[in-house]
Amino acid sequence: MITHDVQRGLDVLVGLLNTAPDVCGREELADPAALHGFLVRHGIGGAKPPAGSDLAGVLRVRSGFREVLGAGSVRAAVELVNALILRAGTTPGLAHRDGPGWQVRHYAAGGAPADDLAAEMGMALAAVIVAGEWERLRRCAAPGCARHFLDLSRNRSRRYCDFRTCGNRLHVAAYRNRRRTGSGGMTAAPAGGAETGFPVPVPPARRSS
């Protein structure tokens, strides 16, 4: 079970990760104005427009979370998440939003956008690690797409960041390949099309004694 608060933090995390140039082909946070737009869309920070120093801080936080998701073990990821949260200086409190009503929010004492993001995303990541749902954070399985997404399907079966684009593109390619080869059966997925989660291994289940 992923609560609304946790899902919101994960949505912000996915959105931030997908702004990187190696994911979307260009730097989407190229200047403070672009950062301001991102913060407004995700309801982070106050009304004051961010400055150049704020942008530098957010880019450092983005790099930090990329490091978390590339950690070689859950323990290593936990240490990195803890460090990000500690540097942000979080303070839990309540905030009201239209729709979901009251929510638990983790505020950064300094109020800088980078601290607010680190607090929001770090606590969301901590929650999914505790719940054993880490593998729901994934990269798109479509070849040539590196976008991140959060899989909220019941059986963790989602493979593409967007079925209407990446998913449909692969299905059309598979259909054309079957027509070309004259095969009416199922064909193997294209190279690189296997479902890909972040490379943080899940501890094996304990054997019953």
Short mmCIF file of C-alpha atoms in Angstrom, two decimals:
data_model
loop_
_atom_site.label_atom_id
_atom_site.label_comp_id
_atom_site.label_asym_id
_atom_site.label_seq_id
_atom_site.Cartn_x
_atom_site.Cartn_y
_atom_site.Cartn_z
CA MET A 1 0.00 0.00 0.00
CA ILE A 2 1.44 3.36 -1.09
CA THR A 3 -0.26 6.28 0.63
CA HIS A 4 -1.15 9.49 -1.16
CA ASP A 5 1.66 11.35 0.61
CA VAL A 6 4.24 8.78 -0.48
CA GLN A 7 2.94 8.64 -4.05
CA ARG A 8 3.15 12.41 -4.28
CA GLY A 9 6.79 12.35 -3.21
CA LEU A 10 7.58 9.58 -5.67
CA ASP A 11 5.83 11.45 -8.48
CA VAL A 12 8.03 14.46 -7.75
CA LEU A 13 11.10 12.21 -7.74
CA VAL A 14 10.19 10.64 -11.08
CA GLY A 15 9.52 14.07 -12.53
CA LEU A 16 12.87 15.41 -11.36
CA LEU A 17 14.81 12.40 -12.63
CA ASN A 18 13.16 12.77 -16.03
CA THR A 19 14.48 16.31 -16.43
CA ALA A 20 18.08 15.10 -16.88
CA PRO A 21 19.64 15.49 -20.35
CA ASP A 22 20.58 11.82 -20.67
CA VAL A 23 16.91 10.90 -20.11
CA CYS A 24 14.99 13.42 -22.20
CA GLY A 25 17.69 14.51 -24.67
CA ARG A 26 18.20 17.98 -23.20
CA GLU A 27 18.51 19.68 -19.85
CA GLU A 28 14.98 20.63 -18.84
CA LEU A 29 16.19 22.59 -15.81
CA ALA A 30 18.47 24.85 -17.81
CA ASP A 31 17.74 28.06 -15.89
CA PRO A 32 15.92 29.35 -12.78
CA ALA A 33 12.76 30.02 -14.81
CA ALA A 34 12.57 26.36 -15.86
CA LEU A 35 13.11 25.31 -12.26
CA HIS A 36 10.35 27.67 -11.13
CA GLY A 37 7.95 26.03 -13.58
CA PHE A 38 8.87 22.58 -12.28
CA LEU A 39 8.38 23.61 -8.65
CA VAL A 40 5.00 25.22 -9.38
CA ARG A 41 3.77 22.12 -11.24
CA HIS A 42 4.68 19.91 -8.29
CA GLY A 43 3.61 22.26 -5.51
CA ILE A 44 7.09 22.59 -4.02
CA GLY A 45 8.45 25.72 -2.35
CA GLY A 46 6.91 29.15 -1.90
CA ALA A 47 5.95 31.96 -4.21
CA LYS A 48 9.45 33.44 -4.40
CA PRO A 49 11.10 32.63 -7.79
CA PRO A 50 14.27 30.54 -7.42
CA ALA A 51 17.70 32.04 -8.03
CA GLY A 52 20.74 30.61 -9.74
CA SER A 53 22.04 29.22 -6.45
CA ASP A 54 18.71 27.40 -5.98
CA LEU A 55 19.08 25.80 -9.40
CA ALA A 56 22.58 24.59 -8.56
CA GLY A 57 21.27 23.09 -5.33
CA VAL A 58 18.42 21.26 -7.07
CA LEU A 59 20.77 19.82 -9.68
CA ARG A 60 22.99 18.52 -6.87
CA VAL A 61 19.96 16.90 -5.23
CA ARG A 62 18.98 15.33 -8.55
CA SER A 63 22.47 13.86 -8.87
CA GLY A 64 22.20 12.57 -5.31
CA PHE A 65 18.99 10.70 -6.00
CA ARG A 66 20.37 9.30 -9.24
CA GLU A 67 23.18 7.90 -7.11
CA VAL A 68 20.63 6.40 -4.71
CA LEU A 69 18.80 4.62 -7.49
CA GLY A 70 22.06 3.28 -8.90
CA ALA A 71 23.29 1.92 -5.56
CA GLY A 72 24.47 -1.65 -5.56
CA SER A 73 22.46 -2.76 -2.54
CA VAL A 74 19.51 -1.73 -0.42
CA ARG A 75 21.86 -0.96 2.48
CA ALA A 76 23.94 1.38 0.29
CA ALA A 77 20.78 3.08 -0.97
CA VAL A 78 19.52 3.55 2.58
CA GLU A 79 22.76 5.24 3.63
CA LEU A 80 22.53 7.66 0.72
CA VAL A 81 18.86 8.44 1.38
CA ASN A 82 19.59 9.06 5.05
CA ALA A 83 22.40 11.46 4.11
CA LEU A 84 20.12 13.41 1.74
CA ILE A 85 17.38 13.71 4.36
CA LEU A 86 19.86 14.73 7.04
CA ARG A 87 21.36 17.48 4.90
CA ALA A 88 17.88 18.81 4.11
CA GLY A 89 17.03 19.29 7.79
CA THR A 90 13.48 17.95 7.66
CA THR A 91 10.71 18.76 10.12
CA PRO A 92 7.42 16.82 9.87
CA GLY A 93 4.18 18.79 9.93
CA LEU A 94 0.68 18.96 8.51
CA ALA A 95 -0.38 20.75 5.34
CA HIS A 96 -3.77 21.01 3.67
CA ARG A 97 -4.27 20.41 -0.02
CA ASP A 98 -7.49 20.48 -2.02
CA GLY A 99 -8.74 16.97 -2.71
CA PRO A 100 -6.74 14.77 -0.34
CA GLY A 101 -7.19 17.17 2.60
CA TRP A 102 -4.65 17.06 5.40
CA GLN A 103 -1.31 15.51 4.64
CA VAL A 104 1.92 14.87 6.52
CA ARG A 105 4.64 16.98 4.95
CA HIS A 106 8.35 17.03 5.68
CA TYR A 107 9.60 20.58 5.57
CA ALA A 108 13.19 21.69 5.26
CA ALA A 109 14.22 24.15 7.94
CA GLY A 110 16.04 26.47 5.50
CA GLY A 111 13.21 26.56 2.99
CA ALA A 112 15.48 26.27 -0.08
CA PRO A 113 13.93 24.38 -3.03
CA ALA A 114 16.70 21.79 -2.95
CA ASP A 115 16.03 21.09 0.73
CA ASP A 116 12.27 20.85 0.18
CA LEU A 117 12.76 18.43 -2.69
CA ALA A 118 15.26 16.31 -0.76
CA ALA A 119 12.88 16.10 2.18
CA GLU A 120 9.80 15.28 0.11
CA MET A 121 11.46 12.69 -2.11
CA GLY A 122 13.73 11.24 0.55
CA MET A 123 10.91 10.43 2.95
CA ALA A 124 8.87 8.92 0.10
CA LEU A 125 11.78 6.69 -0.84
CA ALA A 126 12.26 5.71 2.79
CA ALA A 127 8.61 4.64 2.96
CA VAL A 128 8.78 2.37 -0.10
CA ILE A 129 12.03 0.80 1.08
CA VAL A 130 10.42 -0.01 4.43
CA ALA A 131 7.33 -1.41 2.65
CA GLY A 132 9.43 -3.61 0.35
CA GLU A 133 8.05 -1.85 -2.73
CA TRP A 134 11.36 -0.52 -4.05
CA GLU A 135 11.00 -2.37 -7.36
CA ARG A 136 7.97 -0.27 -8.32
CA LEU A 137 10.42 2.48 -9.31
CA ARG A 138 11.46 1.54 -12.84
CA ARG A 139 12.86 2.66 -16.13
CA CYS A 140 10.90 2.27 -19.33
CA ALA A 141 11.47 -1.08 -21.06
CA ALA A 142 11.23 0.41 -24.55
CA PRO A 143 14.58 0.47 -26.41
CA GLY A 144 15.89 4.01 -26.67
CA CYS A 145 13.76 5.31 -23.79
CA ALA A 146 15.37 6.01 -20.40
CA ARG A 147 12.43 7.66 -18.66
CA HIS A 148 11.59 6.69 -15.10
CA PHE A 149 8.11 5.84 -13.85
CA LEU A 150 6.25 4.54 -10.82
CA ASP A 151 4.47 1.22 -11.36
CA LEU A 152 1.22 1.22 -9.39
CA SER A 153 -0.27 -1.82 -11.13
CA ARG A 154 -1.66 -4.54 -8.88
CA ASN A 155 0.76 -7.22 -10.07
CA ARG A 156 3.72 -4.93 -10.82
CA SER A 157 3.38 -5.63 -14.54
CA ARG A 158 3.77 -2.18 -16.06
CA ARG A 159 6.72 -2.02 -18.45
CA TYR A 160 6.52 1.33 -20.22
CA CYS A 161 6.57 4.95 -19.09
CA ASP A 162 3.57 5.59 -21.37
CA PHE A 163 1.69 2.79 -23.11
CA ARG A 164 0.29 5.18 -25.73
CA THR A 165 3.78 6.05 -26.95
CA CYS A 166 6.50 3.59 -25.97
CA GLY A 167 4.18 0.62 -25.40
CA ASN A 168 2.20 1.15 -28.59
CA ARG A 169 5.40 1.71 -30.59
CA LEU A 170 6.76 -1.69 -29.54
CA HIS A 171 3.45 -3.45 -30.21
CA VAL A 172 3.28 -1.94 -33.70
CA ALA A 173 6.89 -2.99 -34.36
CA ALA A 174 6.17 -6.53 -33.18
CA TYR A 175 3.06 -6.72 -35.39
CA ARG A 176 4.99 -5.55 -38.45
CA ASN A 177 7.73 -8.06 -37.71
CA ARG A 178 5.19 -10.89 -37.55
CA ARG A 179 3.68 -9.77 -40.86
CA ARG A 180 7.13 -9.58 -42.43
CA THR A 181 8.21 -13.03 -41.20
CA GLY A 182 4.81 -14.62 -41.76
CA SER A 183 4.60 -15.71 -38.13
CA GLY A 184 1.21 -15.61 -36.51
CA GLY A 185 2.45 -16.45 -33.05
CA MET A 186 4.05 -14.39 -30.38
CA THR A 187 7.55 -13.13 -31.01
CA ALA A 188 10.29 -12.34 -28.58
CA ALA A 189 10.54 -8.80 -27.29
CA PRO A 190 13.09 -6.57 -29.02
CA ALA A 191 16.56 -6.45 -27.56
CA GLY A 192 16.60 -4.27 -24.51
CA GLY A 193 12.84 -4.61 -24.08
CA ALA A 194 12.94 -6.65 -20.92
CA GLU A 195 11.40 -5.01 -17.91
CA THR A 196 14.06 -2.98 -16.17
CA GLY A 197 13.95 -1.83 -12.58
CA PHE A 198 16.60 0.14 -10.77
CA PRO A 199 19.65 -1.98 -9.96
CA VAL A 200 19.01 -2.26 -6.24
CA PRO A 201 18.64 -5.95 -5.34
CA VAL A 202 15.84 -7.05 -3.06
CA PRO A 203 17.01 -9.28 -0.20
CA PRO A 204 16.09 -12.95 -0.74
CA ALA A 205 13.18 -14.39 1.21
CA ARG A 206 14.10 -16.33 4.32
CA ARG A 207 13.86 -20.08 4.12
CA SER A 208 11.47 -21.66 6.52
CA SER A 209 13.16 -23.77 9.16
#
